Amino acid sequence: MIVPKFRTLAGAGVIASAALLAFACAKRPSSGGLISADAAKAVYVAPGSYDEFYAFMSGGFNGQVSVYGLPSGRRLKTIPVFSQYPENGYGYSEETKPMLNTSYGFIPWDDSHHPALSQTNGEDDGRWLFINANNTPRIARIDLTRFETDEILEIPNAGGNHGSPYMTSNSEYVVSATRFSVPVPNTDMPIADYKKGFKGQISFIRADQPGKMRVDFQMLMPGFDYDLARAGKGKSEGWFFFSMYNTEQANSLLEVNASQNDKDFIAAVNWKTLEACVKAGKAKSTPASYVHNYVDEFTRQAHSETITSVPQFAAKDCPGSVYFLPTPKSPHGADVDPTGEYIAAGGKLASVVPVHSFTKLQKAIADKAFEGEIEGIPVLKYEATLAGEVKNPGLGPLHTEFDGKGYAYTSFFISSEVVKWKLGTWEVVDRVPTYYSVGHLTIPGGGTMKPNGKYLIAMNKITKDRYLPTGPELTQSAQLYDISGDKMKLLLDFPTEGEPHYAQAIEAKKIKDKQVKFYKLADSKAAHISRSEKETGLSRDGKKVHVRMTAIRSHFSPDNIEGIQVGDTVLFHVTNLEQDWDVPHGFAVMGAQNGELLILPGETRTLQWVPRKAGIYPMYCTDFCSALHQEMQGYVRVSAPGSGVALSGITSRGPQAAAKAEAGPKQKQ
């Protein structure tokens, strides 16, 4: 292995970290006077009017996606993805529990960071939203006609899934890079043997067909920490650019030991070449065990399947597919401008923002302007790919977005600001403070070929003095800036749910008129659906009891149930008979240990309940549905085991006796 020569003195990371910490602890400025008098007018959306944009923000540690309208900053919805969500029973109902299955078992809570909209011809198309689970590596697909999670794919051989998901310009692939290098396959070995046995990997996941996500191929990489990425576009179409840190391959106290090198890398990956290598048989089927979860379109039932192999090869086995671009220092972002020519990096400990040129990259490869190689991957000379450096921009650069008008905007975590600079001249033309410690930025379409350079959102980590205090934990915040003119103008800040790491924003017109308003009862193939009250019923099979029930304004059918015994597993299959927009019903029974249900119009959802004591248990609708919502209630009678109480229910047609044990594919549980 030939190692490039760009080491610095040991301890440089400690000095840099101390300086940055001192800066971060300085007194924060006041925002007074920064918001113009007409800011309120600029963000006001009148009652009955719609916002111009949807913004999809990751929830960070809550594992969900939050949807906001822009410019108002109003929260419209939370989309449950990687965590159970009590509001609608996601991860609690029998139909949705399988969505949280993994090779490690059922995982009810994860960490999500980076939403990514599907694209067509390099533009956001509003079909799907993808997002990553960071802790237990997974990628989810959300259908934007229903704002629901439809599919989740686990990523094998990954330790952390931070560098994910990133889209190619026609949604052929979403791409994932491992954050923590681990042994591949994962096995017991001394952590001190990190440099010998730990590997990174980049997974290319075929995502162009709903319900059929799969790892198309996986490339093993040197054992670094892989961070963020962007696909090439325009002239760099067919390439991907990944940032990475810890090229020291440290495994302890990374704040010191992974800050030694003067430069880390951006990996330039030619995925068209990788596809050719796969077709040539370079990828070998390798044993693995990972889970794919998906929702059936017609039954609305989630299913899990275990996949037992993955096509895999090492980067060195596909020459010409990967090149390392030296980049200072601990880079976070690897962001590609709308033309595909420039790749801007955000080195967290760097004093400049380096910008690589795709044209110069191609020439450097042709000229073999290499300064070494690592595990068969050529390392290009820094100056050979460098387009320019933004000098003295701020402290702690992280992430860059583009407005499509020739300007770039970089977030600076330590100096708490957004800096605007000009592509080509690299000069800083404007800067505005954020409140406080900004992480990522979002411009609608800012990662595409056609950004909408009207607004910028800064997602901030600290909100001391911004909002009413709420105990030891304070909310995160987002700030909205007008970037349509020469100078950035702060218009609004608003509290956010969870900890947004990144967001995607898109013109509302691309989504709002495609919304599903209800599920057609005639089309449903749910196993236990009751399309009318005539189809409701009860049946017992040993200690399992099925209750097929309907909900409609303003009663359940049946609304009184007897004959349940202590220790029975009771499955309430509730169908919402409404065929109108925005008329959900809820369902809860006292003492249920598995949450409640929210059933959308035309939908069937199942709640499992195991009563532990004899008695009378109220059940009721939990979602206000009509003037007689309070009257939408009933009772379940639970008797001792072996009691002679017959299984029965009361419907609008009168008492209903239990049927024989259910059988056949329609009733199978």
XYZ file of C-alpha atoms in Angstrom:
669
model
C 0.000 0.000 0.000
C 1.378 3.414 -0.956
C 0.213 6.055 1.504
C -0.053 9.733 0.453
C 2.098 12.260 2.241
C -0.201 14.675 4.005
C 0.279 14.177 7.733
C 0.356 16.978 10.285
C 1.719 17.205 13.815
C 0.036 15.015 16.401
C -2.285 17.024 18.587
C -3.400 19.449 15.901
C -6.930 18.144 16.293
C -6.864 18.875 20.027
C -5.784 22.474 19.439
C -8.407 22.980 16.747
C -11.143 21.442 18.874
C -10.250 23.633 21.854
C -10.326 26.767 19.711
C -13.685 25.867 18.239
C -15.153 25.083 21.649
C -14.009 28.449 22.982
C -15.663 30.177 20.042
C -18.876 28.196 20.546
C -19.083 29.216 24.198
C -18.853 32.927 23.410
C -21.877 35.118 24.129
C -24.534 34.779 21.480
C -25.702 37.873 19.618
C -29.259 39.104 19.765
C -31.495 38.771 16.717
C -33.111 42.130 17.344
C -33.245 44.306 14.256
C -32.369 41.516 11.852
C -35.949 40.781 10.848
C -37.397 43.399 8.537
C -40.741 45.036 9.215
C -42.416 43.227 6.325
C -41.155 39.745 7.320
C -44.493 38.796 8.859
C -46.247 39.651 5.617
C -43.746 37.587 3.632
C -44.491 34.400 5.580
C -48.211 34.941 6.211
C -50.465 32.366 4.592
C -54.085 33.414 4.935
C -56.717 31.033 6.338
C -57.908 28.799 3.517
C -54.772 29.420 1.461
C -51.964 26.960 0.872
C -48.245 27.142 1.428
C -46.074 27.271 -1.668
C -43.734 24.455 -0.602
C -43.704 21.239 1.349
C -40.637 20.771 3.540
C -39.775 17.250 4.698
C -37.521 17.312 7.763
C -35.874 14.334 9.362
C -36.772 13.793 12.997
C -33.278 12.708 14.021
C -33.559 10.780 17.261
C -37.339 10.320 16.921
C -36.951 8.199 13.783
C -39.706 9.978 11.835
C -40.272 12.602 9.123
C -41.990 15.908 9.900
C -43.827 17.802 7.160
C -43.973 21.598 7.233
C -45.517 24.172 4.952
C -43.357 26.999 3.653
C -43.225 29.928 4.055
C -45.586 29.658 7.045
C -43.531 27.144 9.039
C -46.729 25.313 10.020
C -46.279 21.642 10.888
C -48.699 19.643 8.758
C -47.966 16.035 9.625
C -45.587 13.527 11.143
C -44.898 10.497 8.951
C -43.908 7.489 11.068
C -41.032 5.537 9.551
C -38.547 3.823 11.893
C -40.337 4.256 15.217
C -43.711 3.336 16.609
C -46.144 6.237 16.464
C -49.108 6.334 18.853
C -51.098 8.897 16.848
C -52.038 6.380 14.159
C -50.936 3.020 15.599
C -47.965 2.587 13.244
C -45.860 -0.237 14.622
C -48.666 -1.203 17.023
C -51.380 -2.471 14.671
C -50.984 -5.993 13.342
C -50.891 -4.667 9.772
C -47.942 -2.328 10.421
C -45.816 -4.192 12.989
C -43.820 -6.015 10.281
C -42.477 -2.672 9.023
C -40.196 -2.522 12.068
C -38.772 -6.023 11.685
C -35.014 -6.376 11.192
C -32.462 -9.179 11.266
C -32.015 -8.203 14.942
C -35.725 -8.595 15.675
C -38.454 -5.988 16.157
C -36.902 -2.530 16.691
C -39.443 0.075 17.864
C -37.237 3.196 17.736
C -34.372 4.351 15.540
C -32.549 7.477 14.405
C -33.253 9.134 11.015
C -31.171 11.851 9.346
C -31.418 12.471 5.605
C -34.587 12.635 3.503
C -34.147 12.396 -0.277
C -36.833 13.048 -2.891
C -37.088 10.881 -5.983
C -35.911 12.499 -9.203
C -36.617 12.450 -12.914
C -34.085 14.040 -15.270
C -32.272 15.585 -12.332
C -35.382 17.287 -10.887
C -37.453 16.402 -7.817
C -40.600 14.703 -9.093
C -42.685 14.327 -5.913
C -43.334 10.579 -6.216
C -41.406 9.234 -3.240
C -39.345 10.323 -0.296
C -36.523 8.119 0.986
C -34.891 8.364 4.408
C -32.263 6.457 6.374
C -32.222 4.661 9.705
C -28.827 5.394 11.163
C -28.519 2.974 14.081
C -29.853 -0.256 12.567
C -28.960 0.446 8.927
C -32.064 0.729 6.753
C -33.588 2.833 3.994
C -37.327 3.562 3.769
C -39.549 4.624 0.891
C -42.493 6.947 1.616
C -45.325 7.238 -0.917
C -46.149 10.938 -1.325
C -49.679 10.330 -2.597
C -50.493 9.005 0.881
C -47.642 10.308 3.070
C -47.113 6.785 4.370
C -44.105 4.498 4.680
C -44.503 1.667 2.184
C -41.145 -0.073 2.195
C -38.033 -0.525 4.340
C -34.848 -2.324 3.316
C -32.124 -3.264 5.782
C -28.518 -2.722 4.634
C -26.201 -5.699 5.248
C -22.537 -5.415 6.303
C -23.064 -1.849 7.529
C -22.239 -0.266 10.858
C -24.317 2.896 10.964
C -26.030 4.304 7.910
C -25.312 8.024 8.061
C -24.185 8.447 4.449
C -27.610 7.645 3.103
C -29.876 7.817 1.146
C -28.728 9.712 -1.943
C -30.504 9.578 -5.314
C -29.277 9.215 -8.841
C -30.876 11.693 -11.230
C -33.497 9.263 -12.528
C -34.053 7.373 -9.266
C -32.282 4.280 -10.556
C -30.497 3.927 -7.229
C -30.523 5.186 -3.708
C -27.026 4.856 -2.287
C -25.830 4.098 1.228
C -22.332 4.319 2.726
C -21.445 2.876 6.113
C -20.572 5.289 8.883
C -18.738 2.832 11.145
C -16.429 0.405 9.420
C -16.851 -3.118 10.798
C -15.525 -6.580 9.966
C -17.163 -7.924 6.779
C -18.694 -10.378 7.404
C -19.145 -9.181 10.969
C -17.353 -11.482 13.369
C -15.654 -11.491 16.756
C -12.192 -9.976 16.559
C -10.051 -7.593 18.680
C -10.997 -3.945 18.130
C -7.248 -3.260 18.151
C -7.111 -5.121 14.820
C -9.224 -2.386 13.209
C -6.721 -1.635 10.438
C -6.401 -5.298 9.540
C -9.991 -6.433 9.484
C -12.493 -3.549 9.438
C -14.018 -2.448 6.129
C -16.282 0.269 4.846
C -18.848 -0.353 2.158
C -21.047 1.481 -0.321
C -24.357 -0.103 -1.315
C -26.229 0.668 -4.521
C -29.906 -0.068 -3.929
C -32.275 -0.458 -6.853
C -35.269 1.725 -5.981
C -37.164 2.440 -9.186
C -40.043 0.016 -8.489
C -42.160 0.297 -5.317
C -42.100 -2.816 -3.190
C -38.998 -4.198 -4.879
C -36.059 -2.381 -3.304
C -32.948 -4.554 -3.259
C -29.185 -4.225 -2.869
C -28.075 -4.412 -6.487
C -24.409 -4.532 -5.532
C -22.163 -3.642 -2.635
C -18.577 -2.396 -2.878
C -16.078 -2.930 -0.070
C -13.945 0.110 0.725
C -11.044 0.938 3.061
C -11.964 1.025 6.745
C -12.725 4.745 7.055
C -15.874 6.527 8.304
C -18.122 7.475 5.373
C -20.277 10.564 5.865
C -22.378 12.335 3.198
C -22.752 12.115 -0.567
C -24.339 13.531 -3.701
C -24.855 12.069 -7.132
C -23.306 13.773 -10.108
C -25.559 15.506 -12.611
C -25.201 17.141 -16.005
C -21.574 16.703 -17.028
C -20.890 14.476 -13.984
C -23.908 12.233 -14.551
C -22.964 8.641 -13.736
C -20.699 9.570 -10.804
C -21.172 9.766 -7.046
C -19.153 11.796 -4.544
C -18.783 10.639 -0.933
C -17.111 12.445 1.940
C -15.152 10.492 4.529
C -13.161 11.097 7.677
C -10.969 9.033 9.998
C -8.515 8.176 7.265
C -6.204 7.618 10.225
C -8.301 4.477 10.888
C -8.463 5.267 14.580
C -10.837 3.313 16.804
C -10.761 5.266 20.076
C -11.059 8.946 21.066
C -11.724 9.986 17.483
C -11.999 13.676 18.387
C -8.209 13.537 18.782
C -7.049 10.476 16.907
C -9.152 11.078 13.782
C -8.023 14.693 13.490
C -4.360 14.091 12.728
C -4.341 14.151 8.937
C -4.222 17.481 7.172
C -6.525 16.062 4.510
C -9.068 13.287 4.319
C -10.923 12.396 1.113
C -13.851 12.807 -1.187
C -14.365 9.495 -3.008
C -15.340 9.984 -6.655
C -17.204 6.832 -7.702
C -18.114 6.035 -11.299
C -21.260 3.949 -10.830
C -21.609 3.286 -14.555
C -18.229 1.547 -14.401
C -19.405 -0.377 -11.355
C -22.479 -1.570 -13.260
C -20.194 -2.796 -16.050
C -18.070 -4.689 -13.523
C -21.183 -6.354 -12.108
C -22.276 -7.386 -15.600
C -18.791 -8.782 -16.169
C -19.205 -11.054 -13.153
C -16.949 -9.194 -10.707
C -19.653 -9.188 -8.007
C -19.867 -12.484 -6.131
C -22.920 -13.632 -4.225
C -21.892 -13.369 -0.577
C -23.839 -14.792 2.382
C -25.762 -12.178 4.365
C -28.990 -11.961 6.326
C -31.094 -8.825 6.104
C -34.781 -7.956 6.020
C -37.023 -6.357 3.413
C -40.401 -5.028 4.607
C -43.147 -3.843 2.282
C -46.873 -3.053 2.289
C -49.186 -4.895 -0.084
C -51.040 -2.325 -2.178
C -54.459 -3.981 -1.868
C -54.465 -5.767 1.490
C -52.645 -2.859 3.214
C -50.803 -5.555 5.174
C -47.070 -5.242 5.748
C -44.891 -8.279 5.078
C -41.302 -9.155 5.930
C -38.915 -11.311 3.968
C -35.354 -12.281 4.815
C -32.706 -12.028 2.088
C -29.688 -14.299 2.484
C -27.068 -13.007 0.044
C -25.707 -9.808 -1.450
C -23.649 -9.236 -4.661
C -20.322 -7.904 -3.438
C -16.851 -6.974 -4.653
C -13.882 -4.908 -3.495
C -13.191 -1.511 -5.074
C -9.767 -2.731 -6.184
C -11.461 -5.447 -8.280
C -13.091 -2.824 -10.486
C -10.224 -0.608 -11.746
C -11.171 2.914 -12.804
C -14.293 3.008 -10.664
C -13.068 4.905 -7.560
C -10.632 7.779 -7.006
C -9.752 9.598 -3.787
C -9.680 13.413 -3.866
C -7.657 14.794 -0.910
C -9.866 17.258 0.983
C -9.213 19.241 4.181
C -10.158 18.441 6.967
C -12.680 15.878 8.309
C -15.104 16.732 5.477
C -18.829 16.484 6.122
C -20.618 17.654 2.975
C -19.849 16.596 -0.585
C -22.236 18.777 -2.566
C -22.571 19.051 -6.340
C -23.676 22.264 -8.041
C -26.583 22.252 -10.564
C -24.276 21.965 -13.584
C -22.405 18.980 -12.182
C -19.053 20.726 -12.568
C -18.261 21.672 -8.967
C -18.053 19.480 -5.863
C -17.959 21.583 -2.696
C -16.701 20.002 0.524
C -17.243 21.116 4.091
C -14.220 20.213 6.209
C -15.367 20.533 9.822
C -11.853 21.518 10.929
C -10.835 23.298 7.723
C -10.133 27.011 7.321
C -11.313 27.027 3.698
C -14.152 25.552 1.648
C -12.419 23.529 -1.082
C -14.206 23.087 -4.405
C -13.202 20.301 -6.788
C -13.724 20.499 -10.549
C -15.195 17.541 -12.405
C -13.434 18.639 -15.587
C -10.092 18.776 -13.781
C -10.868 15.434 -12.155
C -11.237 13.844 -15.581
C -7.960 15.383 -16.763
C -6.152 14.308 -13.599
C -7.292 10.728 -14.161
C -6.188 10.838 -17.801
C -2.826 12.335 -16.795
C -2.409 9.862 -13.922
C -1.808 12.772 -11.564
C -1.607 10.428 -8.577
C 0.268 10.866 -5.320
C -0.296 7.324 -4.093
C -2.909 4.645 -3.684
C -4.847 3.030 -0.848
C -6.009 -0.565 -1.239
C -5.806 -0.234 -4.996
C -7.675 3.102 -5.122
C -5.640 5.933 -6.709
C -5.207 9.116 -4.683
C -5.185 12.178 -6.935
C -3.095 15.257 -6.233
C -5.036 17.961 -4.409
C -4.071 20.733 -6.830
C -4.911 18.552 -9.838
C -8.647 18.498 -9.040
C -9.013 21.801 -7.198
C -11.181 24.457 -8.838
C -10.659 26.925 -6.015
C -10.975 27.614 -2.299
C -13.370 29.928 -0.503
C -10.959 31.768 1.793
C -11.692 32.658 5.445
C -15.393 31.839 5.158
C -16.132 31.028 8.817
C -15.593 28.325 11.425
C -16.842 24.762 11.110
C -18.122 24.486 7.510
C -20.571 21.620 7.092
C -22.898 21.608 4.117
C -23.500 23.577 0.924
C -26.664 24.162 -1.117
C -27.057 25.992 -4.441
C -29.626 28.495 -5.703
C -29.286 27.863 -9.457
C -28.210 31.473 -10.017
C -24.475 30.942 -9.629
C -24.264 31.115 -5.851
C -23.589 28.621 -3.103
C -24.602 28.764 0.577
C -22.551 26.998 3.258
C -23.510 26.388 6.879
C -20.925 27.068 9.597
C -21.618 25.241 12.826
C -19.125 26.947 15.107
C -19.537 30.539 13.963
C -23.338 30.018 13.672
C -23.851 31.533 10.249
C -24.765 30.946 6.641
C -22.247 32.253 4.123
C -23.107 32.999 0.492
C -20.319 32.746 -2.058
C -19.998 32.925 -5.814
C -19.170 29.914 -7.941
C -16.121 30.495 -10.124
C -14.646 33.429 -8.220
C -14.997 31.791 -4.752
C -15.592 35.193 -3.153
C -17.856 35.605 -0.125
C -20.680 38.001 -1.019
C -22.930 37.815 2.058
C -23.272 36.219 5.471
C -26.074 36.054 8.045
C -26.095 34.758 11.630
C -28.197 31.767 12.689
C -29.590 31.063 16.156
C -27.654 28.880 16.945
C -25.093 26.331 15.708
C -26.559 25.535 12.339
C -26.182 22.044 10.915
C -27.634 21.461 7.472
C -29.288 23.837 5.026
C -32.074 23.300 2.525
C -33.002 25.189 -0.621
C -35.989 23.747 -2.520
C -34.361 21.639 -5.211
C -30.923 22.740 -3.977
C -29.401 19.357 -4.762
C -30.947 19.099 -8.234
C -30.297 20.578 -11.675
C -33.077 23.162 -11.205
C -33.118 24.707 -7.730
C -35.814 27.155 -6.709
C -33.693 29.929 -5.244
C -36.431 31.654 -3.263
C -35.939 30.361 0.273
C -33.266 28.783 2.409
C -33.921 26.866 5.639
C -31.254 26.650 8.332
C -31.679 23.760 10.784
C -30.171 24.777 14.101
C -29.082 22.668 17.048
C -29.362 25.138 19.924
C -32.303 27.390 20.854
C -31.374 28.924 24.193
C -33.307 32.238 24.471
C -35.364 31.623 21.292
C -38.587 30.171 22.726
C -40.378 29.698 26.021
C -38.298 27.278 28.122
C -39.512 23.698 28.495
C -37.344 22.182 31.192
C -33.929 20.579 30.618
C -34.659 19.792 26.959
C -35.396 22.624 24.553
C -36.816 22.328 21.079
C -34.652 22.518 17.977
C -35.344 25.318 15.507
C -35.503 26.062 11.815
C -35.000 29.527 10.348
C -36.344 30.661 6.999
C -34.337 33.125 4.888
C -35.337 34.961 1.734
C -32.496 34.433 -0.768
C -34.219 35.878 -3.834
C -32.157 39.087 -3.713
C -28.519 39.999 -3.324
C -28.698 39.854 0.466
C -30.162 37.096 2.615
C -33.040 38.182 4.854
C -34.261 36.334 7.940
C -38.040 35.972 7.707
C -39.068 33.449 10.342
C -37.926 30.935 12.860
C -40.092 28.104 14.127
C -39.663 25.180 16.520
C -39.254 21.740 15.016
C -40.073 18.202 16.083
C -37.187 15.935 17.045
C -33.784 17.002 15.756
C -33.894 17.763 12.036
C -30.564 16.922 10.461
C -31.511 17.582 6.874
C -34.618 18.443 4.890
C -35.932 18.419 1.372
C -38.352 21.041 0.082
C -40.419 20.868 -3.074
C -43.049 22.972 -4.817
C -46.437 21.982 -3.412
C -47.956 21.869 -6.895
C -45.919 18.737 -7.632
C -47.674 16.816 -4.856
C -50.882 18.345 -3.514
C -53.246 17.407 -6.353
C -52.121 13.760 -6.362
C -53.299 12.959 -2.846
C -55.287 9.804 -2.091
C -58.397 10.979 -0.210
C -59.754 7.614 0.950
C -59.310 3.912 0.322
C -61.991 2.350 -1.837
C -63.775 -0.439 -0.001
C -64.449 -2.158 -3.317
C -60.701 -2.406 -4.033
C -59.610 -3.610 -0.615
C -58.344 -7.169 -0.240
C -57.725 -6.927 3.494
C -57.989 -10.396 5.031
C -60.559 -9.410 7.663
C -62.430 -6.578 5.970
C -66.142 -5.991 6.621
C -67.481 -3.971 3.697
C -70.801 -3.521 5.489
C -72.269 -4.274 8.882
C -73.704 -7.476 7.418
C -70.155 -8.856 7.123
C -69.219 -8.280 10.754
C -68.856 -11.283 13.024
C -67.130 -13.093 15.853
C -65.404 -16.467 15.938
C -63.323 -18.472 18.341
C -60.463 -20.831 17.530
C -59.169 -22.171 20.828
C -57.822 -19.231 22.809
C -57.861 -16.907 19.793
C -60.927 -14.740 19.104
C -61.509 -12.755 15.913
C -63.847 -9.774 16.054
C -64.695 -8.315 12.657
C -66.082 -4.861 13.349
C -67.134 -1.756 11.413
C -66.894 1.911 12.330
C -69.077 4.616 10.827
C -70.456 7.903 12.124
C -71.350 7.327 14.931
C -71.250 3.703 16.102
C -69.286 0.479 16.104
C -70.830 -2.782 15.023
C -70.829 -4.873 17.144
C -70.769 -2.448 20.059
C -71.220 -4.956 22.903
C -69.219 -8.186 22.987
C -69.550 -11.045 25.460
C -67.903 -14.429 25.811
C -64.288 -13.261 25.927
C -62.243 -15.150 28.526
C -59.222 -14.129 30.569
C -56.070 -15.010 28.606
C -57.744 -14.970 25.193
C -55.897 -13.312 22.338
C -58.551 -11.004 20.942
C -58.029 -9.553 17.465
C -60.250 -6.575 16.718
C -60.359 -6.166 12.917
C -61.917 -2.730 12.504
C -63.005 -1.450 9.067
C -63.803 2.231 8.616
C -66.815 2.273 6.271
C -66.553 5.990 5.478
C -65.885 6.860 1.850
C -65.143 10.541 2.309
C -61.977 12.587 2.725
C -60.558 13.113 6.207
C -63.026 11.023 8.217
C -60.855 8.682 10.261
C -62.095 6.743 13.260
C -60.133 5.619 16.271
C -60.460 2.487 18.373
C -59.328 1.789 21.928
C -60.265 -0.775 24.555
C -59.454 -0.295 28.227
C -56.361 -2.159 29.352
C -54.964 -2.857 25.891
C -51.212 -3.174 26.184
C -50.582 -2.648 22.490
C -51.754 0.890 21.892
C -54.773 2.041 19.936
C -55.813 2.315 16.311
C -56.461 5.122 13.872
C -58.395 3.761 10.902
C -58.534 5.878 7.747
C -61.597 5.863 5.455
C -61.917 2.480 3.720
C -59.067 0.971 5.740
C -59.003 -2.126 7.954
C -56.697 -2.166 10.973
C -56.191 -4.827 13.666
C -55.589 -4.384 17.388
C -54.407 -7.352 19.443
C -55.581 -7.479 23.066
C -55.010 -10.072 25.806
C -57.264 -9.368 28.819
C -55.690 -10.309 32.159
C -58.646 -9.909 34.514
C -62.374 -10.603 34.385
C -64.636 -7.581 34.167
C -66.339 -5.086 31.887
C -64.053 -3.123 29.550
C -65.238 0.001 27.716
C -64.206 0.556 24.109
C -64.645 3.774 22.155
C -63.653 5.930 19.182
C -60.562 8.029 19.936
C -60.793 10.431 16.962
C -63.486 13.120 17.071
C -65.651 12.191 14.096
C -69.102 13.746 14.490
C -71.461 15.547 16.841
C -72.224 12.148 18.397
C -68.593 11.149 18.747
C -69.030 10.652 22.504
C -71.799 8.149 21.814
C -69.493 6.010 19.661
C -68.701 3.461 22.334
C -69.402 -0.022 23.630
C -68.347 -2.739 26.071
C -66.406 -5.991 26.153
C -67.328 -8.514 28.822
C -64.428 -10.692 29.985
C -65.231 -13.821 31.976
C -63.121 -16.390 33.782
C -61.450 -19.161 31.745
C -63.856 -22.007 31.004
C -66.949 -19.946 31.749
C -70.092 -20.879 29.886
C -70.743 -17.361 28.517
C -71.416 -17.630 24.788
C -69.404 -15.529 22.360
C -71.756 -12.883 20.953
C -72.112 -9.253 19.982
C -74.781 -6.607 19.540
C -75.135 -4.998 16.113
C -77.664 -2.617 14.599
C -79.384 -5.772 13.372
C -79.672 -7.085 16.909
C -77.746 -9.801 18.822
C -75.263 -11.810 16.794
C -73.942 -15.202 17.847
C -70.405 -16.295 17.128
C -69.646 -18.216 13.981
C -67.604 -21.381 13.952
C -63.842 -21.110 13.949
C -62.735 -19.005 11.003
C -61.171 -20.808 8.083
C -60.056 -20.116 4.554
C -57.701 -17.512 3.146
C -59.992 -14.568 3.876
C -60.073 -15.201 7.621
C -56.600 -16.613 8.145
C -54.619 -14.639 10.745
